[in-house]
XYZ file of C-alpha atoms in Angstrom:
683
model
C 31.419 47.982 -27.663
C 33.839 45.659 -25.928
C 37.407 46.794 -25.612
C 39.248 43.747 -26.899
C 42.788 43.258 -28.065
C 43.116 43.566 -31.797
C 44.927 45.253 -34.601
C 44.041 47.648 -37.359
C 46.800 49.369 -39.292
C 47.004 52.255 -41.694
C 49.928 53.672 -43.576
C 50.200 56.346 -40.890
C 50.781 53.895 -38.033
C 54.197 54.596 -36.585
C 55.312 51.349 -35.005
C 57.783 51.873 -32.206
C 60.992 49.913 -31.939
C 60.486 46.904 -29.638
C 60.792 47.913 -26.028
C 61.269 51.631 -26.728
C 58.449 53.573 -25.104
C 57.820 57.022 -26.579
C 55.355 59.819 -25.881
C 52.437 58.350 -23.892
C 53.220 54.767 -24.842
C 53.410 52.083 -22.190
C 51.362 49.726 -20.035
C 53.605 49.960 -16.988
C 53.717 47.658 -13.988
C 53.178 49.420 -10.670
C 56.598 48.389 -9.408
C 58.310 50.036 -12.405
C 56.342 53.215 -13.145
C 58.519 55.666 -15.178
C 58.009 58.679 -12.920
C 61.072 60.539 -14.220
C 60.004 60.125 -17.833
C 56.481 61.365 -17.129
C 57.765 64.318 -15.121
C 59.994 65.322 -18.006
C 57.040 65.243 -20.411
C 54.320 66.657 -18.134
C 56.171 68.572 -15.446
C 54.580 66.328 -12.816
C 54.391 62.666 -11.902
C 52.635 60.781 -9.110
C 54.598 59.917 -5.979
C 54.683 56.505 -4.305
C 51.801 57.326 -1.961
C 49.598 58.235 -4.958
C 50.557 54.997 -6.715
C 49.969 52.863 -3.624
C 46.512 54.318 -3.000
C 45.504 53.918 -6.630
C 46.772 50.336 -6.788
C 44.794 49.424 -3.669
C 41.572 50.745 -5.244
C 42.038 48.955 -8.591
C 39.978 45.809 -9.173
C 40.387 42.915 -11.580
C 37.203 41.083 -12.575
C 37.698 37.448 -13.474
C 35.329 37.804 -16.406
C 38.176 39.568 -18.250
C 37.580 43.196 -17.296
C 38.925 45.896 -15.007
C 37.189 48.051 -12.408
C 37.726 50.145 -9.270
C 36.307 50.646 -5.805
C 34.498 53.990 -5.594
C 33.137 53.872 -2.047
C 34.156 52.444 1.316
C 31.327 49.902 1.106
C 32.676 47.749 -1.705
C 30.989 49.644 -4.556
C 32.691 48.870 -7.877
C 32.610 50.941 -11.070
C 33.059 49.077 -14.355
C 31.559 48.907 -17.861
C 28.065 47.728 -18.744
C 29.470 45.258 -21.250
C 31.559 43.750 -18.426
C 28.399 42.892 -16.473
C 26.043 42.250 -19.395
C 26.262 38.481 -18.928
C 25.282 38.880 -15.271
C 22.400 41.154 -16.278
C 21.283 38.711 -18.943
C 21.474 35.743 -16.578
C 19.306 37.617 -14.065
C 16.735 38.410 -16.768
C 13.640 36.474 -17.731
C 11.229 36.651 -20.616
C 8.812 38.657 -18.474
C 11.451 40.791 -16.723
C 14.272 41.460 -19.153
C 16.487 43.804 -17.148
C 19.042 43.744 -19.950
C 16.513 45.721 -21.978
C 14.916 47.790 -19.203
C 17.969 48.430 -17.049
C 18.345 47.622 -13.361
C 18.595 49.611 -10.142
C 18.843 47.981 -6.714
C 16.923 50.172 -4.270
C 18.175 48.211 -1.257
C 21.083 45.835 -0.586
C 18.600 42.968 -0.601
C 17.782 43.684 -4.240
C 21.397 43.439 -5.440
C 21.722 40.386 -7.654
C 24.527 37.809 -7.554
C 26.793 37.522 -10.583
C 27.595 33.849 -11.105
C 31.243 33.019 -11.671
C 32.406 36.556 -10.942
C 35.254 37.378 -8.591
C 36.803 40.738 -7.710
C 40.541 40.818 -7.011
C 42.850 43.520 -5.651
C 46.651 43.337 -5.880
C 48.268 43.443 -2.448
C 51.871 42.672 -3.413
C 54.155 42.034 -6.399
C 57.342 40.032 -5.793
C 60.110 39.188 -8.251
C 60.562 35.398 -8.381
C 62.647 35.274 -11.572
C 65.623 33.614 -9.907
C 63.462 30.904 -8.331
C 61.681 30.000 -11.588
C 64.759 30.156 -13.821
C 66.725 28.208 -11.249
C 64.085 25.484 -11.282
C 64.225 25.291 -15.079
C 68.027 25.166 -15.058
C 69.358 23.354 -18.115
C 66.180 21.362 -18.722
C 64.816 21.264 -22.252
C 61.713 20.082 -24.038
C 58.682 19.103 -22.003
C 60.873 18.832 -18.894
C 61.555 22.580 -19.023
C 57.824 23.364 -19.200
C 57.113 20.952 -16.351
C 59.867 22.507 -14.221
C 58.537 26.002 -14.843
C 54.967 24.993 -14.026
C 56.053 23.126 -10.889
C 58.022 26.128 -9.641
C 55.048 28.419 -10.246
C 52.678 26.058 -8.413
C 55.061 25.856 -5.441
C 55.494 29.624 -5.219
C 51.749 30.184 -5.467
C 51.014 27.625 -2.753
C 53.645 29.092 -0.437
C 52.476 32.652 -1.093
C 48.789 32.043 -0.399
C 48.127 29.770 2.537
C 44.707 31.373 3.101
C 42.838 30.188 0.013
C 39.513 31.650 1.218
C 40.566 35.288 0.890
C 43.764 35.343 -1.166
C 44.884 34.238 -4.586
C 48.463 33.974 -5.836
C 49.547 33.909 -9.454
C 53.017 33.630 -10.976
C 53.109 35.687 -14.157
C 55.639 35.488 -16.968
C 56.744 38.928 -18.219
C 58.853 39.762 -21.272
C 58.093 36.302 -22.656
C 59.933 34.612 -19.790
C 62.582 37.234 -19.132
C 61.000 37.918 -15.733
C 58.601 36.121 -13.409
C 56.553 37.967 -10.791
C 54.369 36.582 -8.013
C 51.151 38.618 -7.780
C 49.160 38.290 -4.557
C 45.491 39.280 -4.576
C 42.843 39.898 -1.960
C 39.822 38.234 -3.510
C 36.090 38.720 -3.083
C 34.122 35.773 -4.435
C 30.633 37.194 -3.866
C 30.001 39.978 -6.387
C 26.540 41.455 -6.946
C 24.899 43.722 -9.498
C 23.870 47.146 -8.181
C 23.034 49.293 -11.213
C 22.991 48.920 -14.980
C 21.396 51.164 -17.624
C 19.407 49.840 -20.561
C 21.567 47.806 -22.911
C 20.600 50.179 -25.711
C 22.077 53.095 -23.742
C 25.368 51.241 -23.366
C 25.342 49.842 -26.909
C 23.896 52.821 -28.784
C 25.312 52.709 -32.316
C 25.989 48.988 -32.109
C 28.616 47.407 -34.317
C 28.826 50.405 -36.738
C 30.018 52.675 -33.904
C 32.203 50.031 -32.259
C 35.884 51.140 -32.192
C 34.866 54.563 -33.487
C 34.418 58.114 -32.215
C 32.342 60.302 -31.734
C 30.455 57.945 -29.420
C 27.264 58.225 -27.376
C 27.491 55.313 -24.976
C 26.498 54.908 -21.319
C 28.850 51.939 -20.979
C 28.986 52.002 -17.183
C 27.601 49.875 -14.364
C 28.101 49.284 -10.657
C 28.776 46.063 -8.771
C 29.387 45.440 -5.078
C 31.795 43.074 -3.338
C 30.369 41.032 -0.472
C 31.877 38.798 2.181
C 29.990 36.651 4.684
C 26.762 38.012 3.268
C 27.636 41.667 3.887
C 29.169 44.438 1.765
C 32.916 44.539 2.344
C 34.603 47.535 3.917
C 37.006 49.080 1.419
C 38.920 52.016 2.896
C 41.028 52.251 -0.259
C 38.760 53.657 -2.955
C 38.782 56.348 -5.628
C 36.842 59.509 -4.921
C 33.942 59.964 -7.336
C 34.342 63.211 -9.287
C 31.446 63.870 -11.713
C 33.086 66.646 -13.705
C 33.872 67.288 -17.335
C 37.450 66.592 -18.449
C 39.701 69.475 -19.420
C 41.491 69.397 -22.764
C 45.155 68.623 -22.266
C 44.903 67.518 -18.643
C 46.915 64.485 -17.549
C 44.989 61.241 -17.186
C 45.836 57.772 -15.917
C 44.214 54.482 -16.854
C 44.655 51.772 -14.230
C 43.566 48.280 -15.139
C 44.460 44.855 -16.438
C 45.226 44.904 -20.179
C 44.698 41.370 -21.387
C 47.252 40.634 -24.060
C 49.486 42.419 -26.533
C 51.863 40.989 -29.102
C 54.341 43.815 -29.466
C 57.323 41.529 -28.891
C 56.578 38.908 -31.571
C 59.226 38.141 -34.164
C 58.590 38.332 -37.904
C 58.297 34.539 -38.082
C 55.617 34.597 -35.418
C 53.766 37.384 -37.224
C 53.874 35.345 -40.430
C 52.247 32.438 -38.572
C 49.461 34.758 -37.452
C 48.951 36.156 -40.952
C 49.149 32.881 -42.878
C 47.655 30.300 -40.505
C 45.899 31.458 -37.335
C 44.052 34.568 -38.520
C 42.545 33.144 -41.741
C 41.052 30.249 -39.779
C 39.693 32.574 -37.105
C 38.192 34.943 -39.668
C 36.386 32.178 -41.538
C 35.091 30.298 -38.516
C 33.997 33.405 -36.587
C 32.114 34.669 -39.619
C 30.257 31.385 -39.972
C 29.340 31.240 -36.276
C 27.970 34.774 -36.493
C 25.843 33.796 -39.485
C 24.502 30.688 -37.785
C 23.596 32.660 -34.664
C 21.846 35.455 -36.570
C 19.813 32.896 -38.505
C 18.743 31.115 -35.320
C 17.828 34.376 -33.563
C 15.365 35.180 -36.336
C 13.294 32.133 -35.403
C 11.572 33.776 -32.409
C 11.604 36.856 -30.165
C 12.762 34.658 -27.285
C 15.805 33.464 -29.238
C 16.504 37.042 -30.275
C 16.588 38.010 -26.585
C 18.649 35.017 -25.495
C 21.251 35.393 -28.220
C 21.728 39.172 -28.061
C 24.800 39.311 -25.810
C 26.428 36.332 -27.503
C 26.009 38.053 -30.858
C 27.431 41.310 -29.531
C 30.552 39.534 -28.344
C 30.949 37.647 -31.617
C 30.650 40.793 -33.700
C 33.214 42.547 -31.552
C 35.681 39.687 -31.896
C 35.113 39.448 -35.631
C 35.824 43.159 -36.074
C 39.113 42.719 -34.227
C 40.075 39.763 -36.403
C 39.297 41.681 -39.587
C 41.531 44.486 -38.338
C 44.387 42.080 -37.669
C 44.077 40.513 -41.087
C 44.191 43.926 -42.758
C 47.207 44.973 -40.746
C 49.320 41.915 -41.376
C 48.571 42.097 -45.088
C 49.749 45.709 -45.272
C 53.275 45.634 -46.803
C 54.183 49.055 -45.421
C 53.156 48.062 -41.916
C 55.034 44.759 -41.921
C 58.093 46.468 -43.449
C 58.268 48.762 -40.431
C 57.998 45.800 -38.091
C 60.795 44.077 -40.008
C 62.958 47.192 -39.719
C 62.376 47.275 -35.959
C 63.440 43.637 -35.638
C 66.532 44.309 -37.776
C 67.478 47.175 -35.462
C 67.372 44.899 -32.406
C 69.432 42.241 -34.211
C 72.027 44.852 -35.155
C 72.298 46.109 -31.604
C 72.627 42.541 -30.302
C 75.235 41.354 -32.813
C 78.341 39.949 -31.149
C 76.691 39.462 -27.761
C 77.524 35.826 -27.037
C 75.175 35.719 -24.032
C 72.227 36.483 -26.313
C 73.261 34.440 -29.335
C 70.564 33.892 -31.959
C 67.167 33.456 -30.263
C 65.425 34.347 -33.545
C 66.458 31.017 -35.101
C 65.116 29.076 -32.126
C 61.817 30.961 -32.331
C 61.651 30.279 -36.058
C 62.024 26.542 -35.498
C 59.380 26.576 -32.759
C 57.027 28.469 -35.051
C 57.378 25.784 -37.726
C 56.306 23.220 -35.135
C 53.400 25.467 -34.168
C 52.263 25.613 -37.786
C 52.290 21.835 -37.969
C 50.105 21.327 -34.909
C 47.845 24.378 -34.974
C 44.787 22.880 -36.658
C 44.742 19.779 -34.475
C 45.105 21.876 -31.309
C 42.475 24.373 -32.452
C 39.885 21.623 -32.885
C 40.841 19.294 -30.036
C 37.589 19.897 -28.131
C 34.184 21.343 -29.057
C 33.059 24.838 -28.064
C 30.265 24.919 -25.488
C 29.742 26.118 -21.921
C 28.308 22.747 -20.983
C 31.226 20.881 -22.506
C 33.562 23.271 -20.700
C 31.979 22.177 -17.431
C 32.389 18.519 -18.382
C 36.053 18.832 -19.331
C 36.852 20.864 -16.208
C 35.206 18.212 -14.017
C 37.024 15.365 -15.754
C 40.402 17.067 -15.567
C 39.963 18.344 -12.012
C 39.094 14.835 -10.837
C 42.350 13.574 -12.334
C 44.628 16.481 -11.465
C 43.548 16.797 -7.833
C 44.983 13.328 -7.185
C 48.472 14.453 -8.232
C 51.118 16.434 -6.352
C 50.850 20.164 -7.091
C 54.076 20.162 -9.100
C 52.719 17.588 -11.563
C 49.350 19.154 -12.338
C 48.239 20.893 -15.487
C 48.331 24.725 -15.339
C 45.032 26.000 -14.020
C 44.587 23.023 -11.672
C 47.156 23.879 -9.000
C 46.059 24.232 -5.390
C 46.085 28.016 -5.719
C 43.996 27.958 -8.905
C 41.371 25.421 -7.816
C 39.118 27.710 -5.734
C 38.345 29.969 -8.694
C 37.897 26.971 -11.004
C 35.512 25.381 -8.529
C 33.532 28.612 -8.326
C 33.285 28.915 -12.106
C 32.116 25.302 -12.420
C 29.689 25.138 -9.503
C 28.103 28.603 -9.425
C 24.461 28.465 -10.448
C 23.772 30.168 -13.765
C 21.205 29.714 -16.528
C 22.072 27.685 -19.601
C 20.510 28.257 -23.017
C 20.363 24.801 -24.656
C 19.894 25.970 -28.249
C 22.993 28.192 -28.045
C 24.952 25.322 -26.514
C 23.876 23.017 -29.334
C 24.533 25.627 -32.014
C 28.085 26.281 -30.780
C 28.860 22.590 -30.505
C 27.500 21.835 -33.980
C 29.547 24.685 -35.414
C 32.814 23.723 -33.758
C 32.504 20.025 -34.590
C 31.611 20.775 -38.209
C 34.661 23.035 -38.482
C 36.846 20.289 -36.997
C 35.662 17.885 -39.678
C 36.143 20.531 -42.377
C 39.695 21.505 -41.435
C 40.971 18.088 -40.348
C 39.143 16.035 -42.964
C 36.572 13.302 -42.469
C 39.209 10.548 -42.381
C 41.539 12.175 -39.864
C 41.858 10.093 -36.658
C 40.937 13.108 -34.550
C 37.741 13.677 -36.549
C 36.797 10.044 -36.020
C 37.525 10.394 -32.312
C 35.392 13.532 -32.019
C 32.433 12.302 -34.065
C 32.526 8.522 -34.162
C 29.834 7.594 -36.683
C 27.584 10.557 -35.822
C 27.140 13.860 -37.595
C 28.014 17.103 -35.783
C 24.299 17.874 -35.612
C 23.205 14.501 -34.232
C 26.056 14.280 -31.732
C 25.449 17.803 -30.446
C 21.712 17.224 -30.081
C 22.285 13.968 -28.192
C 24.837 15.436 -25.805
C 23.021 18.674 -25.024
C 19.586 17.091 -24.630
C 20.917 14.238 -22.519
C 23.220 16.001 -20.097
C 22.287 17.145 -16.601
C 25.272 19.459 -16.259
C 23.039 22.497 -16.692
C 22.015 21.849 -13.074
C 24.549 23.437 -10.700
C 23.765 20.879 -7.980
C 24.776 18.068 -10.332
C 28.062 19.800 -11.111
C 28.681 20.388 -7.401
C 28.072 16.728 -6.602
C 30.534 15.628 -9.278
C 33.136 18.127 -8.078
C 32.791 17.055 -4.451
C 32.701 13.376 -5.423
C 36.042 13.658 -7.175
C 37.598 10.926 -9.278
C 35.221 8.188 -8.157
C 32.099 10.202 -8.982
C 33.408 11.355 -12.348
C 34.540 7.839 -13.305
C 31.146 6.403 -12.392
C 29.127 9.110 -14.131
C 26.999 8.098 -17.102
C 26.152 11.691 -18.045
C 26.729 11.778 -21.838
C 28.875 14.925 -21.717
C 31.086 13.510 -18.974
C 31.436 10.263 -20.930
C 32.295 12.251 -24.067
C 34.834 14.442 -22.261
C 36.528 11.341 -20.839
C 36.748 9.850 -24.334
C 38.553 12.787 -25.961
C 40.622 14.152 -23.072
C 43.627 11.883 -23.624
C 44.056 13.143 -27.194
C 43.774 16.781 -26.111
C 46.374 16.188 -23.408
C 48.708 14.516 -25.890
C 48.442 17.498 -28.230
C 49.260 19.844 -25.350
C 52.253 17.714 -24.348
C 53.532 17.852 -27.917
C 53.070 21.631 -27.964
C 54.937 21.975 -24.678
C 57.899 20.016 -25.999
C 58.106 21.423 -29.535
C 56.856 24.998 -29.130
C 56.601 26.269 -25.565
C 59.861 24.814 -24.259
C 62.110 26.278 -26.985
C 60.373 29.631 -26.546
C 61.111 29.717 -22.790
C 64.822 30.097 -23.402
C 64.636 32.077 -26.640
C 62.195 34.691 -25.360
C 64.224 35.154 -22.180
C 67.269 35.935 -24.339
C 65.215 38.348 -26.432
C 64.188 40.103 -23.223
C 67.860 40.424 -22.269
C 68.582 41.805 -25.734
C 65.889 44.471 -25.385
C 67.070 45.513 -21.932
C 70.633 45.786 -23.230
C 69.557 47.764 -26.297
C 66.847 50.022 -24.867
C 67.356 50.089 -21.107
C 64.583 51.054 -18.721
C 62.265 52.274 -21.487
C 61.368 48.601 -21.860
C 57.922 47.517 -20.592
C 56.396 44.027 -20.823
C 53.575 42.871 -23.065
C 50.152 42.870 -21.430
C 49.334 39.773 -19.360
C 45.977 40.623 -17.696
C 47.879 41.904 -14.678
C 47.648 45.350 -13.132
C 49.176 48.144 -15.221
C 49.090 51.922 -15.288
C 49.313 54.134 -18.362
C 49.518 57.903 -18.478
C 48.321 60.287 -21.164
C 46.100 63.305 -21.641
C 42.708 64.415 -22.892
C 43.318 65.103 -26.569
C 41.616 64.571 -29.922
C 43.324 63.758 -33.202
C 43.203 64.657 -36.881
C 41.254 62.393 -39.222
C 41.420 62.937 -42.994
C 42.617 66.485 -42.413
C 39.836 67.321 -39.965
C 40.232 67.674 -36.189
C 38.242 65.181 -34.125
C 36.892 66.775 -30.918
C 37.813 65.408 -27.528
C 34.247 64.842 -26.363
C 30.569 64.366 -27.075
C 27.589 65.614 -25.044
C 24.416 63.834 -23.938
C 22.311 65.922 -26.307
C 24.204 64.506 -29.254
C 22.471 61.179 -28.661
C 19.183 62.663 -29.796
C 20.796 64.251 -32.856
C 22.426 60.966 -33.877
C 19.301 58.848 -33.370
C 17.539 57.583 -36.488
C 14.768 55.537 -34.895
C 16.134 52.324 -36.413
C 18.485 49.818 -34.783
C 21.191 50.283 -33.685
C 20.575 54.046 -33.545
C 17.202 53.881 -31.799
C 16.952 55.891 -28.593
C 16.870 54.108 -25.227
C 13.355 54.345 -23.790
C 14.524 56.066 -20.610
C 16.247 58.749 -22.679
C 12.982 59.402 -24.501
C 10.940 59.452 -21.310
C 13.315 61.855 -19.559
C 14.408 63.989 -22.499
C 13.090 67.215 -20.991
C 14.989 66.632 -17.730
C 18.362 65.709 -19.218
C 21.070 68.382 -19.299
C 22.089 67.942 -22.904
C 25.357 69.849 -22.427
C 26.828 67.323 -19.995
C 29.987 65.675 -21.335
C 29.087 62.133 -22.375
C 32.146 60.337 -23.831
C 35.679 61.646 -24.310
C 39.063 60.507 -25.625
C 42.581 60.398 -24.201
C 46.013 59.350 -25.437
C 46.342 56.581 -22.839
C 47.841 53.321 -24.090
C 45.339 50.486 -23.497
C 44.129 47.201 -24.974
C 41.458 44.558 -24.339
C 41.088 43.772 -20.640
C 41.213 47.490 -19.825
C 37.423 47.610 -20.181
C 36.068 49.189 -17.012
C 39.407 50.712 -16.019
C 39.049 53.924 -14.034
C 40.307 57.060 -15.765
C 41.948 59.091 -13.008
C 43.138 62.684 -12.773
C 46.192 64.129 -11.002
C 44.232 64.467 -7.778
C 43.590 60.723 -7.790
C 39.847 61.075 -8.399
C 37.944 59.070 -10.998
C 36.520 61.079 -13.906
C 35.502 58.236 -16.200
C 35.643 54.568 -17.145
C 37.498 53.395 -20.261
C 35.292 51.250 -22.481
C 36.740 51.284 -25.997
C 39.360 52.655 -28.333
C 39.102 54.403 -31.666
C 39.706 52.407 -34.838
C 43.404 53.272 -34.848
C 43.866 51.962 -31.328
C 43.368 48.431 -32.599
C 46.963 48.772 -33.764
C 47.868 48.762 -30.090
C 48.151 45.014 -30.289
C 51.485 45.414 -32.091
C 52.431 49.079 -31.682
C 51.370 52.459 -30.347
C 50.985 55.699 -32.291
C 50.347 58.717 -30.090
C 49.131 60.826 -33.000
C 46.185 58.495 -33.687
C 45.599 55.972 -30.905
C 42.869 57.046 -28.496
C 41.111 55.582 -25.470
C 37.339 56.178 -25.403
C 35.869 56.951 -21.978
C 32.381 57.376 -20.530
C 32.513 60.369 -18.191
C 31.494 60.328 -14.548
C 29.534 63.495 -15.317
C 27.290 61.541 -17.686
C 26.913 58.642 -15.246
C 25.953 61.101 -12.500
C 23.323 62.658 -14.787
C 21.961 59.196 -15.498
C 21.829 58.307 -11.783
C 19.940 61.506 -11.004
C 17.583 61.951 -13.967
C 17.503 59.002 -16.397
C 17.727 55.917 -14.168
C 17.187 57.463 -10.713
C 19.227 55.840 -7.956
C 19.219 58.257 -5.001
C 20.825 55.767 -2.610
C 23.698 55.259 -5.031
C 24.129 58.992 -5.544
C 24.320 59.472 -1.782
C 26.890 56.702 -1.441
C 29.077 58.195 -4.152
C 28.950 61.496 -2.264
C 30.271 59.739 0.814
C 27.029 59.484 2.730
C 26.063 56.290 4.504
C 22.943 54.546 3.258
């Protein structure tokens, strides 16, 4: 259900040469959209005015999703799974709006989403010369420190108004370019409308990353400022129509991460070290959670969204493992790397970055387990570590702070730490027990880091003591510690704060070692690889995804599966045909109650050839006229290969149509005020 980055390969996956965009491939930055290439393929391409308007309406959600403004009153369209945590946190045992759905009849009923922030790009500036100049000839940890200091300085200079703006220096092409992104931010985001979870998650894990789909994975939020909805003159016009086969479509959003530029040595590290550990540990956590949820209906309710996320991530990991153990797939990747080496041979300015990356990858192998299990996994522990580190880092000059603690980054960190949100103690304890037990398993009981993490306690006893004893579940306690700074944190006797203080030095030392042995060598080597790709493939080169704003173009089109054509769309009536009465194919209650009213011929979900990845969840799907006709929420099973390559014959984006959402707003989950707003009428 969640569009996450991942990889699944088949023998038919045609991996493109690194940096060579073909067909509808490409997650393009807005300042480098390939208009000429699109016009050659489609006979039309958007002009600068179209791009500027679309960019100004695109929204990044700090929870890891994308979205868009769809009215001039701050109304935001995104996916249900992007707001499910907010819905869950606003639910109770007696009023579970995750199950029943939610509609705000008035602005006063709109519910705050803790930790959420909406951000809109206002400018993109190339700062490559400034960052590379700061790095100069530095090496090792000094190079990483110089890069981080330059980024912190540029961010601070770019955003003097921390209340309404956020600046972020982003590394593109693995360090070949650096861009300063400036955002207009809205820190008060509220829930407006969400269907039943079963409507959004119909088909559950079996249908995840598959098509045909029957999913109402859409919801609405609203951005507020000073207690009032913000005025947003730049928005996408709502267009509740069915898509037309073959029509051009654009997906605008923030793809999280791709790994299309990794070398073969880096892929081997993923296949042989990182992925096997992830697969084993994720599987065990899923099993522990399922077992605990069976203990009571209340635990089943409280753990539902956590389980959904775990199952999604596990499916992605399984796909990656399969792909990187496919000899035919890896042979094509090796051939692509060989082609770039051949084209770069004799270029003294490029040299041999592959050898430097190989050496850094050896160092990464040697430190991976220790870094992976440096701290336990838990929301409460995350609060504790953030408070401990913020208290220390805020005393330093900006240039000397850890990434994520710079002056420009602190407002969002403070919000995430101090916003009030419910905590589920048994999930906190379960996650901590799991992560600490895995640390002991992979490091060994006699490893110094295991002894540091556990002392003489078991994972179970330590987790129980810390979770039951802490007061960090209370937002007012966290706020007091944040405001009190170093003195308050040093004086705190809260067991989780004490524990975080005791293990932070080791985690910092591991990061410092990684910076010196892995990150620093990669800074120079990846920059040279970027130069090699530009020299070899020219302007068909686009950067890996970095959770920054991108635009992809494609068209509404099905594909052929096992010799049979897959249609481009499903209809609402298909939900009733697919239903079995048993989870996860049981009908949402509102669908049953309103079956006679629903127009079963309305287009529900559809597919396009747009190139997307995790982080694009909630991205608007836009037509040539610049109107929104859907929201991307998933990919088909082949699209998981998008992590390492794109195949236009198989990769598809899965979209919930605005036509289906409109039908839901009118007949299934009636929201007349919202319908009027989408039509441009004032409430």
